[in-house]
Amino acid sequence: MTKTLPDVHTRAEVIAEALPFMQRYDQEVVVIKYGGHAMGNKAAAEDFAEDVVLLELQGVKPIVVHGGGPQIGKMLDKLGIRSEFQGGLRVTDAATVEIVEMVLAGSINKQIVGWLSAEGGKAIGLCGKDGNMVMARKLSRTVRDPDSNIEREVDLGFVGDPHKVDRSVLDAVLKAELIPVLAPVAIGEDGQTYNVNADTFAGAIAGAMKAKRLLLLTDVPGVLDKDKNLIPQLTVDQCRELIADGTVSGGMIPKIETCIYAIEQGVEGVVILDGKVPHAVLLELLTEHGAGTLITP
């Protein structure tokens, strides 16, 4: 009995230290984008589900947005549907968008709902099409030809960009004390289904809900400087400078652009953090240590 007391006391102290952070996020919306390799790891998935359920039980209003690129790729390969890429982006034709919707709004979405239910949470799986929650426009992109150095517009098919969010469905779900789990599939004004980048989708949801925090769980520790060291905190202006001088490049640029957009829409802070770290969400929200890069106005 004596041997267990120090550990019990330590745990009690940790819980007590979390109190001011719990008060900070009480009844506040926190949007969590979940994806990457953490999604495919059972232990990491269980940690994530525990974190989200605990947050909901202590008064936070979590909204989960998930990706699923690797799972979509596997299903396309399984069905013998070849993917074409333009400028690093998957061209989503009519056959592909069917599979995208099936995987994202179907199997992955319900799997996450199941994980949350297994930890005692009450979750509901939705996508942007439900209740016209997210309306999308066809995304247009240009790529630079490496030989001629000329920019040309590429047709990405049914890839969309969110332009309107109706929060009424989410308000109703949160009022019912359910955890919404959202697949980044949206509808166009023409009734067509569009595949939306999960980070962009999460940013649009966070902005519409005036979230206290948007957490982007990724496969890297956060934003890194030129020496590959973690930058713990940045302002929007500093983010723009890092993009301009090339410190931030590649796939991190659209993530940073999502952060900037969300903050301009009224989100108090956005965090880019490593989803593979055990209980990364709790570390970020309920301790003073943080778990990634915090971006503020």
PDB file of C-alpha atoms in Angstrom:
ATOM      1  CA  MET A   1       0.000   0.000   0.000  1.00  0.00           C
ATOM      2  CA  THR A   2       2.804   2.425   0.936  1.00  0.00           C
ATOM      3  CA  LYS A   3       4.516   1.941  -2.411  1.00  0.00           C
ATOM      4  CA  THR A   4       1.488   3.157  -4.373  1.00  0.00           C
ATOM      5  CA  LEU A   5       0.880   6.358  -2.371  1.00  0.00           C
ATOM      6  CA  PRO A   6       3.549   8.575  -4.030  1.00  0.00           C
ATOM      7  CA  ASP A   7       2.186   7.650  -7.444  1.00  0.00           C
ATOM      8  CA  VAL A   8      -1.376   8.398  -6.327  1.00  0.00           C
ATOM      9  CA  HIS A   9      -0.294  11.769  -4.928  1.00  0.00           C
ATOM     10  CA  THR A  10       1.556  12.592  -8.142  1.00  0.00           C
ATOM     11  CA  ARG A  11      -1.537  11.820 -10.179  1.00  0.00           C
ATOM     12  CA  ALA A  12      -3.672  13.993  -7.893  1.00  0.00           C
ATOM     13  CA  GLU A  13      -1.220  16.886  -8.331  1.00  0.00           C
ATOM     14  CA  VAL A  14      -1.307  16.509 -12.124  1.00  0.00           C
ATOM     15  CA  ILE A  15      -5.115  16.637 -12.099  1.00  0.00           C
ATOM     16  CA  ALA A  16      -5.094  19.697  -9.823  1.00  0.00           C
ATOM     17  CA  GLU A  17      -2.593  21.481 -12.093  1.00  0.00           C
ATOM     18  CA  ALA A  18      -4.942  20.903 -15.032  1.00  0.00           C
ATOM     19  CA  LEU A  19      -7.760  22.867 -13.332  1.00  0.00           C
ATOM     20  CA  PRO A  20      -6.963  26.349 -14.739  1.00  0.00           C
ATOM     21  CA  PHE A  21      -6.661  24.872 -18.234  1.00  0.00           C
ATOM     22  CA  MET A  22     -10.013  23.103 -17.815  1.00  0.00           C
ATOM     23  CA  GLN A  23     -11.546  26.424 -16.800  1.00  0.00           C
ATOM     24  CA  ARG A  24     -10.008  28.134 -19.843  1.00  0.00           C
ATOM     25  CA  TYR A  25     -11.695  25.722 -22.260  1.00  0.00           C
ATOM     26  CA  ASP A  26     -14.947  25.153 -20.364  1.00  0.00           C
ATOM     27  CA  GLN A  27     -17.873  25.295 -22.846  1.00  0.00           C
ATOM     28  CA  GLU A  28     -15.467  26.331 -25.618  1.00  0.00           C
ATOM     29  CA  VAL A  29     -15.310  24.731 -29.072  1.00  0.00           C
ATOM     30  CA  VAL A  30     -12.056  22.973 -29.963  1.00  0.00           C
ATOM     31  CA  VAL A  31     -11.679  21.628 -33.511  1.00  0.00           C
ATOM     32  CA  ILE A  32      -9.213  18.749 -33.895  1.00  0.00           C
ATOM     33  CA  LYS A  33      -8.000  17.623 -37.306  1.00  0.00           C
ATOM     34  CA  TYR A  34      -6.965  13.986 -37.031  1.00  0.00           C
ATOM     35  CA  GLY A  35      -5.010  12.167 -39.705  1.00  0.00           C
ATOM     36  CA  GLY A  36      -1.630  10.950 -40.830  1.00  0.00           C
ATOM     37  CA  HIS A  37       0.144   7.870 -39.489  1.00  0.00           C
ATOM     38  CA  ALA A  38      -1.400   8.310 -36.031  1.00  0.00           C
ATOM     39  CA  MET A  39      -4.699   7.193 -37.537  1.00  0.00           C
ATOM     40  CA  GLY A  40      -3.270   3.832 -38.547  1.00  0.00           C
ATOM     41  CA  ASN A  41      -1.730   3.053 -35.155  1.00  0.00           C
ATOM     42  CA  LYS A  42      -4.099   1.291 -32.730  1.00  0.00           C
ATOM     43  CA  ALA A  43      -2.424   2.546 -29.531  1.00  0.00           C
ATOM     44  CA  ALA A  44      -2.277   6.124 -30.857  1.00  0.00           C
ATOM     45  CA  ALA A  45      -5.924   5.902 -31.911  1.00  0.00           C
ATOM     46  CA  GLU A  46      -6.947   4.765 -28.434  1.00  0.00           C
ATOM     47  CA  ASP A  47      -4.961   7.624 -26.850  1.00  0.00           C
ATOM     48  CA  PHE A  48      -6.644  10.082 -29.196  1.00  0.00           C
ATOM     49  CA  ALA A  49     -10.117   8.737 -28.403  1.00  0.00           C
ATOM     50  CA  GLU A  50      -9.439   8.898 -24.650  1.00  0.00           C
ATOM     51  CA  ASP A  51      -8.277  12.510 -24.982  1.00  0.00           C
ATOM     52  CA  VAL A  52     -11.357  13.608 -26.915  1.00  0.00           C
ATOM     53  CA  VAL A  53     -13.817  11.836 -24.586  1.00  0.00           C
ATOM     54  CA  LEU A  54     -12.089  13.276 -21.500  1.00  0.00           C
ATOM     55  CA  LEU A  55     -12.265  16.780 -22.963  1.00  0.00           C
ATOM     56  CA  GLU A  56     -15.982  16.400 -23.666  1.00  0.00           C
ATOM     57  CA  LEU A  57     -16.659  15.089 -20.163  1.00  0.00           C
ATOM     58  CA  GLN A  58     -14.906  18.057 -18.546  1.00  0.00           C
ATOM     59  CA  GLY A  59     -16.893  20.663 -20.481  1.00  0.00           C
ATOM     60  CA  VAL A  60     -15.039  21.201 -23.762  1.00  0.00           C
ATOM     61  CA  LYS A  61     -16.993  20.961 -27.040  1.00  0.00           C
ATOM     62  CA  PRO A  62     -14.680  18.952 -29.320  1.00  0.00           C
ATOM     63  CA  ILE A  63     -15.284  18.649 -33.070  1.00  0.00           C
ATOM     64  CA  VAL A  64     -13.175  16.040 -34.879  1.00  0.00           C
ATOM     65  CA  VAL A  65     -12.308  16.428 -38.580  1.00  0.00           C
ATOM     66  CA  HIS A  66     -10.426  13.532 -40.161  1.00  0.00           C
ATOM     67  CA  GLY A  67      -8.464  12.855 -43.313  1.00  0.00           C
ATOM     68  CA  GLY A  68      -7.756   9.549 -45.010  1.00  0.00           C
ATOM     69  CA  GLY A  69      -5.402   9.921 -47.972  1.00  0.00           C
ATOM     70  CA  PRO A  70      -3.488   6.639 -47.430  1.00  0.00           C
ATOM     71  CA  GLN A  71      -6.715   4.659 -46.976  1.00  0.00           C
ATOM     72  CA  ILE A  72      -8.170   6.176 -50.162  1.00  0.00           C
ATOM     73  CA  GLY A  73      -5.010   5.209 -52.056  1.00  0.00           C
ATOM     74  CA  LYS A  74      -5.205   1.612 -50.810  1.00  0.00           C
ATOM     75  CA  MET A  75      -8.852   1.281 -51.825  1.00  0.00           C
ATOM     76  CA  LEU A  76      -8.202   2.734 -55.294  1.00  0.00           C
ATOM     77  CA  ASP A  77      -5.343   0.248 -55.778  1.00  0.00           C
ATOM     78  CA  LYS A  78      -7.554  -2.596 -54.569  1.00  0.00           C
ATOM     79  CA  LEU A  79     -10.235  -1.674 -57.107  1.00  0.00           C
ATOM     80  CA  GLY A  80      -7.727  -1.124 -59.902  1.00  0.00           C
ATOM     81  CA  ILE A  81      -8.497   2.597 -60.277  1.00  0.00           C
ATOM     82  CA  ARG A  82      -5.381   4.509 -61.270  1.00  0.00           C
ATOM     83  CA  SER A  83      -4.753   7.893 -59.682  1.00  0.00           C
ATOM     84  CA  GLU A  84      -3.274  10.749 -61.651  1.00  0.00           C
ATOM     85  CA  PHE A  85      -1.415  13.509 -59.853  1.00  0.00           C
ATOM     86  CA  GLN A  86      -0.937  17.095 -61.029  1.00  0.00           C
ATOM     87  CA  GLY A  87       1.472  19.284 -59.107  1.00  0.00           C
ATOM     88  CA  GLY A  88       1.424  16.795 -56.210  1.00  0.00           C
ATOM     89  CA  LEU A  89      -2.386  16.829 -55.971  1.00  0.00           C
ATOM     90  CA  ARG A  90      -4.634  13.853 -56.723  1.00  0.00           C
ATOM     91  CA  VAL A  91      -6.934  14.403 -59.690  1.00  0.00           C
ATOM     92  CA  THR A  92     -10.373  13.306 -58.484  1.00  0.00           C
ATOM     93  CA  ASP A  93     -12.466  12.097 -61.422  1.00  0.00           C
ATOM     94  CA  ALA A  94     -16.023  10.724 -61.209  1.00  0.00           C
ATOM     95  CA  ALA A  95     -14.865   7.188 -60.364  1.00  0.00           C
ATOM     96  CA  THR A  96     -12.384   8.423 -57.751  1.00  0.00           C
ATOM     97  CA  VAL A  97     -14.785  10.765 -55.952  1.00  0.00           C
ATOM     98  CA  GLU A  98     -17.149   7.822 -55.388  1.00  0.00           C
ATOM     99  CA  ILE A  99     -14.362   5.923 -53.632  1.00  0.00           C
ATOM    100  CA  VAL A 100     -13.282   9.036 -51.707  1.00  0.00           C
ATOM    101  CA  GLU A 101     -16.786   9.476 -50.316  1.00  0.00           C
ATOM    102  CA  MET A 102     -17.124   5.771 -49.515  1.00  0.00           C
ATOM    103  CA  VAL A 103     -13.821   5.656 -47.607  1.00  0.00           C
ATOM    104  CA  LEU A 104     -14.000   9.041 -45.862  1.00  0.00           C
ATOM    105  CA  ALA A 105     -17.698   9.340 -45.013  1.00  0.00           C
ATOM    106  CA  GLY A 106     -18.062   5.581 -44.617  1.00  0.00           C
ATOM    107  CA  SER A 107     -15.372   3.306 -43.216  1.00  0.00           C
ATOM    108  CA  ILE A 108     -12.946   5.838 -41.654  1.00  0.00           C
ATOM    109  CA  ASN A 109     -15.674   8.051 -40.216  1.00  0.00           C
ATOM    110  CA  LYS A 110     -17.476   5.179 -38.528  1.00  0.00           C
ATOM    111  CA  GLN A 111     -14.201   3.677 -37.304  1.00  0.00           C
ATOM    112  CA  ILE A 112     -13.417   6.881 -35.400  1.00  0.00           C
ATOM    113  CA  VAL A 113     -16.976   7.012 -34.045  1.00  0.00           C
ATOM    114  CA  GLY A 114     -16.392   3.453 -32.830  1.00  0.00           C
ATOM    115  CA  TRP A 115     -13.116   4.366 -31.102  1.00  0.00           C
ATOM    116  CA  LEU A 116     -14.811   7.228 -29.258  1.00  0.00           C
ATOM    117  CA  SER A 117     -17.747   5.005 -28.282  1.00  0.00           C
ATOM    118  CA  ALA A 118     -15.352   2.367 -26.940  1.00  0.00           C
ATOM    119  CA  GLU A 119     -13.929   4.984 -24.552  1.00  0.00           C
ATOM    120  CA  GLY A 120     -17.377   5.934 -23.285  1.00  0.00           C
ATOM    121  CA  GLY A 121     -18.070   8.867 -25.585  1.00  0.00           C
ATOM    122  CA  LYS A 122     -21.207   9.567 -27.606  1.00  0.00           C
ATOM    123  CA  ALA A 123     -20.144  10.456 -31.126  1.00  0.00           C
ATOM    124  CA  ILE A 124     -21.983  10.991 -34.382  1.00  0.00           C
ATOM    125  CA  GLY A 125     -20.436  10.689 -37.840  1.00  0.00           C
ATOM    126  CA  LEU A 126     -21.249  13.359 -40.427  1.00  0.00           C
ATOM    127  CA  CYS A 127     -19.797  14.898 -43.573  1.00  0.00           C
ATOM    128  CA  GLY A 128     -20.023  18.339 -45.109  1.00  0.00           C
ATOM    129  CA  LYS A 129     -22.979  17.274 -47.257  1.00  0.00           C
ATOM    130  CA  ASP A 130     -25.200  16.625 -44.226  1.00  0.00           C
ATOM    131  CA  GLY A 131     -27.615  19.523 -43.760  1.00  0.00           C
ATOM    132  CA  ASN A 132     -25.638  21.465 -46.399  1.00  0.00           C
ATOM    133  CA  MET A 133     -23.075  22.017 -43.651  1.00  0.00           C
ATOM    134  CA  VAL A 134     -20.216  22.844 -46.033  1.00  0.00           C
ATOM    135  CA  MET A 135     -20.734  24.153 -49.551  1.00  0.00           C
ATOM    136  CA  ALA A 136     -17.719  23.876 -51.837  1.00  0.00           C
ATOM    137  CA  ARG A 137     -16.511  25.404 -55.061  1.00  0.00           C
ATOM    138  CA  LYS A 138     -14.326  23.645 -57.578  1.00  0.00           C
ATOM    139  CA  LEU A 139     -10.689  24.241 -56.654  1.00  0.00           C
ATOM    140  CA  SER A 140      -8.465  25.707 -59.344  1.00  0.00           C
ATOM    141  CA  ARG A 141      -4.694  25.352 -59.139  1.00  0.00           C
ATOM    142  CA  THR A 142      -1.771  26.317 -61.322  1.00  0.00           C
ATOM    143  CA  VAL A 143       1.499  24.410 -61.652  1.00  0.00           C
ATOM    144  CA  ARG A 144       4.798  25.562 -63.121  1.00  0.00           C
ATOM    145  CA  ASP A 145       6.165  23.460 -65.969  1.00  0.00           C
ATOM    146  CA  PRO A 146       9.763  22.525 -64.989  1.00  0.00           C
ATOM    147  CA  ASP A 147      10.980  22.682 -68.604  1.00  0.00           C
ATOM    148  CA  SER A 148       9.355  25.862 -69.920  1.00  0.00           C
ATOM    149  CA  ASN A 149       8.879  27.540 -66.495  1.00  0.00           C
ATOM    150  CA  ILE A 150       5.395  28.516 -67.662  1.00  0.00           C
ATOM    151  CA  GLU A 151       2.482  28.308 -65.231  1.00  0.00           C
ATOM    152  CA  ARG A 152      -0.625  26.497 -66.420  1.00  0.00           C
ATOM    153  CA  GLU A 153      -3.969  25.793 -64.821  1.00  0.00           C
ATOM    154  CA  VAL A 154      -4.689  22.148 -64.032  1.00  0.00           C
ATOM    155  CA  ASP A 155      -8.089  20.508 -63.794  1.00  0.00           C
ATOM    156  CA  LEU A 156      -8.195  18.541 -60.528  1.00  0.00           C
ATOM    157  CA  GLY A 157     -11.695  17.221 -61.181  1.00  0.00           C
ATOM    158  CA  PHE A 158     -13.990  17.051 -58.168  1.00  0.00           C
ATOM    159  CA  VAL A 159     -11.626  18.687 -55.687  1.00  0.00           C
ATOM    160  CA  GLY A 160     -13.300  21.519 -53.827  1.00  0.00           C
ATOM    161  CA  ASP A 161     -12.585  24.476 -51.604  1.00  0.00           C
ATOM    162  CA  PRO A 162     -15.082  25.347 -48.832  1.00  0.00           C
ATOM    163  CA  HIS A 163     -16.729  28.718 -49.368  1.00  0.00           C
ATOM    164  CA  LYS A 164     -19.756  28.570 -47.044  1.00  0.00           C
ATOM    165  CA  VAL A 165     -20.355  26.826 -43.700  1.00  0.00           C
ATOM    166  CA  ASP A 166     -23.796  26.492 -42.095  1.00  0.00           C
ATOM    167  CA  ARG A 167     -23.187  25.853 -38.394  1.00  0.00           C
ATOM    168  CA  SER A 168     -26.808  24.992 -37.478  1.00  0.00           C
ATOM    169  CA  VAL A 169     -26.280  21.196 -37.628  1.00  0.00           C
ATOM    170  CA  LEU A 170     -23.134  21.402 -35.495  1.00  0.00           C
ATOM    171  CA  ASP A 171     -24.832  23.685 -32.980  1.00  0.00           C
ATOM    172  CA  ALA A 172     -27.639  21.136 -32.597  1.00  0.00           C
ATOM    173  CA  VAL A 173     -25.215  18.224 -32.241  1.00  0.00           C
ATOM    174  CA  LEU A 174     -23.108  20.016 -29.621  1.00  0.00           C
ATOM    175  CA  LYS A 175     -26.221  21.072 -27.702  1.00  0.00           C
ATOM    176  CA  ALA A 176     -27.158  17.380 -27.515  1.00  0.00           C
ATOM    177  CA  GLU A 177     -23.712  16.736 -25.942  1.00  0.00           C
ATOM    178  CA  LEU A 178     -22.590  14.572 -28.849  1.00  0.00           C
ATOM    179  CA  ILE A 179     -19.099  14.605 -30.388  1.00  0.00           C
ATOM    180  CA  PRO A 180     -19.311  15.377 -34.127  1.00  0.00           C
ATOM    181  CA  VAL A 181     -16.862  13.457 -36.314  1.00  0.00           C
ATOM    182  CA  LEU A 182     -16.664  15.103 -39.736  1.00  0.00           C
ATOM    183  CA  ALA A 183     -15.475  13.681 -43.061  1.00  0.00           C
ATOM    184  CA  PRO A 184     -14.115  16.375 -45.444  1.00  0.00           C
ATOM    185  CA  VAL A 185     -16.617  15.719 -48.214  1.00  0.00           C
ATOM    186  CA  ALA A 186     -18.729  18.693 -49.308  1.00  0.00           C
ATOM    187  CA  ILE A 187     -21.425  19.546 -51.817  1.00  0.00           C
ATOM    188  CA  GLY A 188     -21.401  22.121 -54.600  1.00  0.00           C
ATOM    189  CA  GLU A 189     -24.237  24.395 -55.623  1.00  0.00           C
ATOM    190  CA  ASP A 190     -24.671  22.055 -58.599  1.00  0.00           C
ATOM    191  CA  GLY A 191     -25.282  19.138 -56.205  1.00  0.00           C
ATOM    192  CA  GLN A 192     -21.927  17.569 -57.072  1.00  0.00           C
ATOM    193  CA  THR A 193     -19.791  15.906 -54.402  1.00  0.00           C
ATOM    194  CA  TYR A 194     -16.361  17.437 -53.801  1.00  0.00           C
ATOM    195  CA  ASN A 195     -13.301  16.074 -52.033  1.00  0.00           C
ATOM    196  CA  VAL A 196     -11.873  18.772 -49.725  1.00  0.00           C
ATOM    197  CA  ASN A 197      -8.435  18.849 -48.116  1.00  0.00           C
ATOM    198  CA  ALA A 198      -8.946  17.886 -44.437  1.00  0.00           C
ATOM    199  CA  ASP A 199      -6.811  20.742 -43.060  1.00  0.00           C
ATOM    200  CA  THR A 200      -8.711  23.295 -45.159  1.00  0.00           C
ATOM    201  CA  PHE A 201     -12.030  21.754 -44.125  1.00  0.00           C
ATOM    202  CA  ALA A 202     -11.051  21.889 -40.432  1.00  0.00           C
ATOM    203  CA  GLY A 203     -10.001  25.525 -40.790  1.00  0.00           C
ATOM    204  CA  ALA A 204     -13.365  26.433 -42.336  1.00  0.00           C
ATOM    205  CA  ILE A 205     -15.252  24.637 -39.547  1.00  0.00           C
ATOM    206  CA  ALA A 206     -13.123  26.251 -36.824  1.00  0.00           C
ATOM    207  CA  GLY A 207     -13.634  29.690 -38.336  1.00  0.00           C
ATOM    208  CA  ALA A 208     -17.413  29.284 -38.606  1.00  0.00           C
ATOM    209  CA  MET A 209     -17.658  27.972 -35.030  1.00  0.00           C
ATOM    210  CA  LYS A 210     -15.336  30.707 -33.651  1.00  0.00           C
ATOM    211  CA  ALA A 211     -13.355  27.917 -32.000  1.00  0.00           C
ATOM    212  CA  LYS A 212     -11.082  28.605 -29.030  1.00  0.00           C
ATOM    213  CA  ARG A 213      -8.472  26.309 -30.586  1.00  0.00           C
ATOM    214  CA  LEU A 214      -7.844  24.486 -33.839  1.00  0.00           C
ATOM    215  CA  LEU A 215      -5.434  21.568 -33.470  1.00  0.00           C
ATOM    216  CA  LEU A 216      -3.834  20.129 -36.620  1.00  0.00           C
ATOM    217  CA  LEU A 217      -2.412  16.705 -35.743  1.00  0.00           C
ATOM    218  CA  THR A 218       0.352  15.895 -38.231  1.00  0.00           C
ATOM    219  CA  ASP A 219       3.387  13.641 -38.633  1.00  0.00           C
ATOM    220  CA  VAL A 220       5.919  16.311 -37.590  1.00  0.00           C
ATOM    221  CA  PRO A 221       6.558  18.034 -34.214  1.00  0.00           C
ATOM    222  CA  GLY A 222       5.289  21.385 -35.536  1.00  0.00           C
ATOM    223  CA  VAL A 223       6.841  24.254 -37.496  1.00  0.00           C
ATOM    224  CA  LEU A 224      10.626  23.911 -37.695  1.00  0.00           C
ATOM    225  CA  ASP A 225      13.279  26.584 -38.204  1.00  0.00           C
ATOM    226  CA  LYS A 226      16.092  26.278 -40.750  1.00  0.00           C
ATOM    227  CA  ASP A 227      18.095  24.171 -38.273  1.00  0.00           C
ATOM    228  CA  LYS A 228      15.108  21.795 -37.903  1.00  0.00           C
ATOM    229  CA  ASN A 229      14.384  22.945 -34.349  1.00  0.00           C
ATOM    230  CA  LEU A 230      10.795  23.317 -33.180  1.00  0.00           C
ATOM    231  CA  ILE A 231       9.435  26.866 -33.077  1.00  0.00           C
ATOM    232  CA  PRO A 232       7.077  26.877 -30.054  1.00  0.00           C
ATOM    233  CA  GLN A 233       5.074  30.000 -30.943  1.00  0.00           C
ATOM    234  CA  LEU A 234       4.478  32.235 -33.971  1.00  0.00           C
ATOM    235  CA  THR A 235       2.315  35.185 -34.940  1.00  0.00           C
ATOM    236  CA  VAL A 236       0.510  35.409 -38.276  1.00  0.00           C
ATOM    237  CA  ASP A 237       3.055  37.986 -39.525  1.00  0.00           C
ATOM    238  CA  GLN A 238       5.954  35.719 -38.537  1.00  0.00           C
ATOM    239  CA  CYS A 239       4.305  32.831 -40.398  1.00  0.00           C
ATOM    240  CA  ARG A 240       4.148  34.924 -43.568  1.00  0.00           C
ATOM    241  CA  GLU A 241       7.824  35.835 -43.166  1.00  0.00           C
ATOM    242  CA  LEU A 242       8.818  32.153 -42.800  1.00  0.00           C
ATOM    243  CA  ILE A 243       6.973  31.308 -46.009  1.00  0.00           C
ATOM    244  CA  ALA A 244       8.550  34.256 -47.838  1.00  0.00           C
ATOM    245  CA  ASP A 245      12.120  33.355 -46.829  1.00  0.00           C
ATOM    246  CA  GLY A 246      11.675  29.646 -47.600  1.00  0.00           C
ATOM    247  CA  THR A 247      11.900  28.358 -44.005  1.00  0.00           C
ATOM    248  CA  VAL A 248       8.391  26.968 -44.408  1.00  0.00           C
ATOM    249  CA  SER A 249       8.030  25.018 -47.643  1.00  0.00           C
ATOM    250  CA  GLY A 250       6.276  22.094 -49.307  1.00  0.00           C
ATOM    251  CA  GLY A 251       3.294  20.570 -47.555  1.00  0.00           C
ATOM    252  CA  MET A 252       3.680  22.846 -44.521  1.00  0.00           C
ATOM    253  CA  ILE A 253       2.692  25.923 -46.571  1.00  0.00           C
ATOM    254  CA  PRO A 254      -0.995  24.973 -46.991  1.00  0.00           C
ATOM    255  CA  LYS A 255      -1.147  24.044 -43.285  1.00  0.00           C
ATOM    256  CA  ILE A 256       0.167  27.484 -42.325  1.00  0.00           C
ATOM    257  CA  GLU A 257      -2.247  29.123 -44.778  1.00  0.00           C
ATOM    258  CA  THR A 258      -5.089  27.237 -43.061  1.00  0.00           C
ATOM    259  CA  CYS A 259      -3.864  28.512 -39.680  1.00  0.00           C
ATOM    260  CA  ILE A 260      -3.788  32.104 -40.927  1.00  0.00           C
ATOM    261  CA  TYR A 261      -7.283  31.779 -42.431  1.00  0.00           C
ATOM    262  CA  ALA A 262      -8.722  30.317 -39.216  1.00  0.00           C
ATOM    263  CA  ILE A 263      -7.249  33.086 -37.067  1.00  0.00           C
ATOM    264  CA  GLU A 264      -8.549  35.751 -39.456  1.00  0.00           C
ATOM    265  CA  GLN A 265     -12.009  34.175 -39.008  1.00  0.00           C
ATOM    266  CA  GLY A 266     -11.851  34.587 -35.233  1.00  0.00           C
ATOM    267  CA  VAL A 267     -10.143  31.427 -33.940  1.00  0.00           C
ATOM    268  CA  GLU A 268      -8.067  32.381 -30.896  1.00  0.00           C
ATOM    269  CA  GLY A 269      -5.122  30.083 -31.626  1.00  0.00           C
ATOM    270  CA  VAL A 270      -4.070  27.243 -33.914  1.00  0.00           C
ATOM    271  CA  VAL A 271      -1.598  24.517 -32.975  1.00  0.00           C
ATOM    272  CA  ILE A 272       0.338  22.280 -35.362  1.00  0.00           C
ATOM    273  CA  LEU A 273       1.503  19.240 -33.397  1.00  0.00           C
ATOM    274  CA  ASP A 274       2.681  15.645 -33.731  1.00  0.00           C
ATOM    275  CA  GLY A 275      -0.259  13.258 -33.512  1.00  0.00           C
ATOM    276  CA  LYS A 276       2.083  10.330 -32.799  1.00  0.00           C
ATOM    277  CA  VAL A 277       2.987  11.722 -29.342  1.00  0.00           C
ATOM    278  CA  PRO A 278       0.925   9.825 -26.722  1.00  0.00           C
ATOM    279  CA  HIS A 279      -1.983  11.982 -25.488  1.00  0.00           C
ATOM    280  CA  ALA A 280      -0.780  14.925 -27.585  1.00  0.00           C
ATOM    281  CA  VAL A 281      -4.187  16.631 -27.354  1.00  0.00           C
ATOM    282  CA  LEU A 282      -4.235  16.587 -23.538  1.00  0.00           C
ATOM    283  CA  LEU A 283      -0.607  17.723 -23.349  1.00  0.00           C
ATOM    284  CA  GLU A 284      -1.421  20.701 -25.541  1.00  0.00           C
ATOM    285  CA  LEU A 285      -4.689  21.782 -23.933  1.00  0.00           C
ATOM    286  CA  LEU A 286      -4.397  20.803 -20.276  1.00  0.00           C
ATOM    287  CA  THR A 287      -0.726  21.378 -19.417  1.00  0.00           C
ATOM    288  CA  GLU A 288       1.681  24.312 -19.663  1.00  0.00           C
ATOM    289  CA  HIS A 289       4.160  22.271 -21.698  1.00  0.00           C
ATOM    290  CA  GLY A 290       2.414  22.371 -25.076  1.00  0.00           C
ATOM    291  CA  ALA A 291       3.030  19.806 -27.784  1.00  0.00           C
ATOM    292  CA  GLY A 292       3.724  21.740 -30.983  1.00  0.00           C
ATOM    293  CA  THR A 293       3.728  25.217 -32.546  1.00  0.00           C
ATOM    294  CA  LEU A 294       1.071  27.672 -31.368  1.00  0.00           C
ATOM    295  CA  ILE A 295       0.050  30.285 -33.943  1.00  0.00           C
ATOM    296  CA  THR A 296      -1.758  33.413 -32.722  1.00  0.00           C
ATOM    297  CA  PRO A 297      -2.835  36.755 -34.269  1.00  0.00           C
TER     298      PRO A 297
END
